[in-house]
Amino acid sequence: MSRASVKVNDLSWMTGGPQGSGVDSSANIFAGACVLGGLWTFGLREYYSSIKGPHSYFEVRVNGDKIRSHVNNVDVLATFDAETLIRHAEEVALGGGILYDPTFANVEIDKIDSIETPVVLRIKSRLTKQGLPGTVSGILEEAKRRGVNLFSIPYNDIIAKTAAQIGEHQLSKLSRIVNVLSVSASFGILGFDENYLNRSIERAFASKKKVVDMNEIGAKLAYDAAKSQLKQPFPFQLHPIQNQPRLLLMGVEAVALGKLVGGCRVQTYYPITPAADESEFLESHGNFDISGGNNPSQKGSILVTQTEDEIAAITMATGAALTGARAATSTSGPGFSLMVEGLGWAGMNEVPLVITHYQRGGPATGQPTRHEQGDLKFVLSAAHGEFPRIVLCSGDMEESFYDAIRIFNYAERFQMPGIHLIDKGLANNSMTISPPKGDLVPIQRGKLIQGDHQGNGDEEPYRRFAFTEDGVSPRAVLGMPSYRFWNTGDEHDEMGHIEEDPDNRVKMMTKRMTKLDTAAREISEEEKVNFFRSSKKQADVTIVSWGSTKGPILDAMKLLERDGIGVEFLQIRLVSPFPTETVKQKLAGAKLLVDIEQNYSGQMAAVIAEKTMIDVKNKIVKFNGRPMSQDEIYQSVKQVLSNPAQNKRVVLTLGA
Amino acid sequence: MALKLTDLKTDVHNDWCPGCGDFGIEASLKMALTEMPVDINKVALFSGIGCSSKLVHFTNAFGIHTLHGRVLGYAQGAKLANPDLEVIAVGGDGDGLGIGVGHFVHAGRRNIDMAYIIHDNGVYGLTKGQASPTLHLGMQTKSLPEPNINSNINPIMLALASGFTFIARSYAYNTRHLKEMIKKAVAHKGFALIDALQPCPTYNDINTKEWYGGEDRVDPATKRPMPRTYDLEGTGYNGTITADMSQDEVDKNLVQVIEKSREWGDKIPIGIFYQNETVPIYEERISERIPSYMREPPARQQLAKNDGKSVVNLANLSKELLFESLVLAQ
Ligand SMILES: Cc1ncc(C[n+]2csc(CCOP(=O)(O)OP(=O)(O)O)c2C)c(N)n1
Ligand code: SF4
Ligand SMILES: [Mg+2]
């Protein structure tokens, strides 16, 4: 540990433990303290599809500048159970630190049932090769030999002392503070003022004075216990900096906030991971403050309804949309599969219904809590027949927020279902961002008939599906006098009555499909794609991708640029209607094209080929359920660059 | 101006088979609409898929013809977003009790203030006469290659078990009765079901108009047919639950509904089997969480100011996620 190599405000910290033991809350308290100290964070949350018991972990990366992804290495591993130590110790880099509970030293690795046999065998053979015992102390010794610093945190003693200080005799009542103790001990070695942690604890347990007290007392003891073991400054340090107020949030919260700002007033859902958190956030913010508007109460509200299944969810939301309310449903793969007939009905009847689709590992239940971008082609073609739809993919928290507003605008302006495509990585990861602007994206309702609805004034009966130049007809809603209309899933005439006449069919199909051209024309270029380029003039490589890979790609671009590699990155956001000309133009002169996607086959590359006839020959894909890290992209892009012909398809595999 | 029957006509060609019971249901509904104190501009008819579900195109009111089995999803969604609407759902027995039976059950749990008419013809009319869920075990209607292999659903009993708060049965060709049932169902505060027995002369050659009319059973004394349906009203039967009833009385009443619902064959009761307005409707349950719901429901909230900017105060909404950096004295 030489002073020279101290890294300030560039840290990757990990905690873990049995699901339900407070892993999430400790990671949030850790990140909260960092943000209160003006730092930026990115949090990676990984958990099993079960409620109590199995191992989950949360990696928080902290930096003095904005960061958008996780990294491969862990610098500080804060454990309070044996399993986290056993599973993750090898990820801790040279010079990093491990905090552990000394009472676990003799725990044998193969005695922990929840670790899968292949993992146990792999770790044991690694230890045996080094002549080490198959126990926690073997793991610790291995880490020490590698140059990792070990910090023994006597959690039980600290809890006992805390209990004595607050006069609580039942130690079990305090056992839950152990995760906060590990956070505090981490700050002890990182040299980060404990007051930030105390403020973060106070926020987390706002109304529970007693809980705050015991956490703060324990935290102080843990902080000192860790700090006292330092013989010289720890090679990783966190220093507070002056910063603007920031939001610390998850993707589901960004979407939910966007929906509320964007005017969503009905949300239906059937519980599914990782979508349900969004609906729960909405339900717990069912009444909110507004200014302006016609509500005498100066309160807005959203009706969140849990339905009996996803078919009910999509049909109810569609029924709500027919009344003029902005309505949405949120789901994930299995639920969307059930919704497709309803999607087609909304397409046929030109209903501005919004579906927020959170991709996770498929097919079937697949990997319910794991990350994948495997549904792109599915949402593009779901439901029988041909009808127009908007598909908009967000790449990060800010986009998730703004796109949640835009998707309603598009759905209403072009009168078609709008699918907002998100993924598990984005949904569950947390990030520090600048507060988005509530008025950046105005609300646009297209040809919705407004006003007091006292009649349309002329003798002609209202035609809901009147033929128009741009394919979009003036839209009345249920309950408007003299704007009577009919809807049917059958082909229909302008009134909305069933009509099987072949000429009418041609006209109606054309009308509906024309709206896609209208949308392509009217949606601004900035909303269709993002194009990033590093400062070097000529790009050595042009990356094309979509969705939450945006974060690690942007972070990896900085590393590539540092190595003198010029990079361009085309992030495709609007996939239907597809920005064919823009994509062609951006990819045309590329020296080397690389498609990066979190799926097996490279679905976006296939869509690009279909739409532009451009063949993206090199792909970097990942489909093990764990998001890509900045380092994986950095390394794999270099690998492709080193020999494109030999590296047509690089499969990334990291992640626990 | 009072609504006339002719106001409810559309130009759409009616393609139901001659003699179809659906005509009786359509006529009863239209008569009910003209006699009820409702604003026709607020009436929204929803239907599923089947012969019966075409009804909405023949009626001059907002008409939403949806998917097979999903009428209740669309109808409930519209009603919740705009509780001012007078929502009436119609559909076939296959629609509501076959493919859509899950929604039927859960609609009972919600108890939204709307009405639902099932055209109960024992067959899947539009797909050419397969057995519907209300056809009894062993029955072989005209187009069945073999007798029905399944037992039937009893819509009255299922509705009771699901929490419907108004359960009635009527008969398509007793339009006066059906019209009264529809008026009562619409006036009822809560989710109301009418099981409308509907002859399908094309595919159901068992439960025909003649069969319901008892033309095979002539009273020897009067030489007149003895109809199989009889009105519960006037029999002393009372299926109303009131707030002052003891638990015991309520239980007795429920048992009586089940007993009545099992009568079939030569004696088929029509009328109100059950009515319970003591159960809070869904709209009231929502209002407990969202006090402004009835005054400012989703469909009536203004979303943006004149310049298009959202009315929502994002700063207040995201307060719990906002972190002010506080650089402390070291
Ligand atoms: C998902 C789906 N499956 C099957 C069908 C075919 N289908 C159309 S109508 C119908 C049955 C109609 O029977 P019922 O609901 O009793 O109405 P009826 O025609 O008797 O009035 C079926 C199965 C469909 N439209 N949709
Ligand atoms: S098939 Fe039966 S239900 Fe359908 S229209 Fe004809 S008679 Fe009526
Ligand atoms: Mg039927």
PDB file of C-alpha atoms in Angstrom, chain A residues 1 8 98 150 155 169 177 272 426 460:
ATOM      1  CA  MET A   1       0.000   0.000   0.000  1.00  0.00           C
ATOM      2  CA  VAL A   8      -9.580   8.831  -5.117  1.00  0.00           C
ATOM      3  CA  ILE A  98     -12.396  -7.538   2.126  1.00  0.00           C
ATOM      4  CA  LEU A 150      -8.374  -8.102   5.037  1.00  0.00           C
ATOM      5  CA  TYR A 155     -20.116  -7.830  14.095  1.00  0.00           C
ATOM      6  CA  HIS A 169     -31.337  -6.717  26.062  1.00  0.00           C
ATOM      7  CA  ILE A 177     -28.166  -3.601  11.719  1.00  0.00           C
ATOM      8  CA  ILE A 272     -44.355  -9.946 -12.795  1.00  0.00           C
ATOM      9  CA  LEU A 426     -32.249  -0.803 -16.613  1.00  0.00           C
ATOM     10  CA  GLU A 460     -72.434  15.054 -41.092  1.00  0.00           C
TER      11      GLU A 460
END
